[in-house]
Short mmCIF file of C-alpha atoms in Angstrom, two decimals:
data_model
loop_
_atom_site.label_atom_id
_atom_site.label_comp_id
_atom_site.label_asym_id
_atom_site.label_seq_id
_atom_site.Cartn_x
_atom_site.Cartn_y
_atom_site.Cartn_z
CA MET A 28 23.27 3.31 -57.60
CA ALA A 29 20.87 1.03 -56.03
CA THR A 30 18.67 -1.24 -58.15
CA GLN A 31 14.82 -0.71 -57.51
CA ILE A 32 12.36 -3.67 -57.56
CA LEU A 33 8.64 -3.13 -58.03
CA PRO A 34 6.36 -4.59 -55.46
CA LEU A 35 4.81 -6.99 -58.02
CA GLU A 36 8.06 -8.13 -59.13
CA LEU A 37 9.08 -9.10 -55.59
CA ILE A 38 5.91 -10.99 -55.23
CA ASP A 39 6.59 -12.70 -58.63
CA LYS A 40 9.75 -13.86 -57.07
CA CYS A 41 8.08 -15.58 -54.24
CA ILE A 42 5.98 -17.96 -56.56
CA GLY A 43 6.71 -21.51 -55.28
CA SER A 44 7.78 -20.24 -51.93
CA ARG A 45 6.18 -19.96 -48.57
CA LEU A 46 4.46 -16.79 -47.78
CA TRP A 47 3.12 -15.51 -44.55
CA VAL A 48 0.14 -13.22 -45.20
CA VAL A 49 -1.12 -10.89 -42.40
CA LEU A 50 -4.71 -9.85 -43.12
CA LYS A 51 -6.60 -6.77 -42.04
CA SER A 52 -8.82 -8.95 -39.98
CA GLU A 53 -7.74 -10.96 -37.02
CA ARG A 54 -6.24 -13.64 -39.21
CA GLU A 55 -2.98 -14.70 -40.68
CA ILE A 56 -2.30 -17.11 -43.62
CA VAL A 57 0.80 -19.29 -44.24
CA GLY A 58 1.16 -21.15 -47.56
CA THR A 59 2.98 -21.79 -50.74
CA LEU A 60 2.31 -19.06 -53.39
CA LEU A 61 1.14 -20.62 -56.62
CA GLY A 62 0.11 -17.46 -58.41
CA PHE A 63 -1.30 -13.93 -58.26
CA ASP A 64 -2.90 -11.25 -60.43
CA ASP A 65 -2.48 -7.61 -60.61
CA PHE A 66 -4.87 -6.90 -57.92
CA VAL A 67 -2.55 -9.23 -55.57
CA ASN A 68 -5.47 -11.87 -55.46
CA MET A 69 -3.40 -15.11 -54.53
CA VAL A 70 -3.71 -18.76 -54.98
CA LEU A 71 -1.97 -20.48 -52.09
CA ASP A 72 -1.48 -24.07 -51.47
CA ASP A 73 -0.82 -26.22 -48.39
CA VAL A 74 -2.34 -23.36 -46.31
CA THR A 75 -2.54 -22.98 -42.65
CA GLU A 76 -4.92 -20.15 -41.44
CA TYR A 77 -4.20 -18.66 -37.88
CA GLU A 78 -7.02 -16.78 -36.19
CA ASN A 79 -6.95 -14.90 -32.76
CA THR A 80 -9.83 -15.86 -30.71
CA ALA A 81 -10.75 -15.20 -27.01
CA GLN A 82 -9.49 -18.80 -26.25
CA GLY A 83 -6.10 -18.16 -27.90
CA ARG A 84 -4.80 -18.71 -31.40
CA LYS A 85 -6.42 -21.15 -33.46
CA ALA A 86 -4.65 -22.97 -36.44
CA THR A 87 -6.77 -24.37 -39.06
CA LYS A 88 -5.17 -26.49 -41.96
CA LEU A 89 -6.68 -25.62 -45.42
CA GLY A 90 -5.92 -27.09 -49.06
CA GLN A 91 -5.65 -24.67 -51.84
CA THR A 92 -6.97 -21.22 -51.21
CA LEU A 93 -8.01 -18.06 -53.24
CA LEU A 94 -7.16 -15.05 -51.20
CA ASN A 95 -8.65 -11.67 -52.12
CA GLY A 96 -6.12 -8.91 -52.36
CA ASN A 97 -8.25 -6.27 -50.51
CA ASN A 98 -7.87 -8.19 -47.33
CA ILE A 99 -4.13 -8.14 -47.27
CA ALA A 100 -2.20 -5.84 -44.86
CA MET A 101 1.28 -7.20 -45.19
CA LEU A 102 3.27 -9.90 -47.00
CA ILE A 103 6.23 -11.71 -45.53
CA PRO A 104 8.21 -13.86 -47.94
CA GLY A 105 9.68 -16.99 -46.44
CA GLY A 106 7.83 -16.47 -43.20
CA ALA A 107 6.79 -19.38 -41.20
CA GLY A 108 3.97 -17.73 -39.62
CA PRO A 109 3.05 -16.58 -36.04
CA VAL A 110 4.95 -18.22 -33.17
#
């Protein structure tokens, strides 16, 4: 019998690890997950934000960032970000 894991349990296992976050907009975020709440609002550290623009993909280095869970489309644990 397979063991089931709840989504918030999986995210909890990612604390301290790199996380690739695909947002509902044209942006993607890669950073180290420091914490989150029941609404999947996240605090990430050592963040790089990737944005698709008319000139191509733009990368912006950010420090600590609070990310609103409503904007998240997909989470990729251990993801290094877009290539």
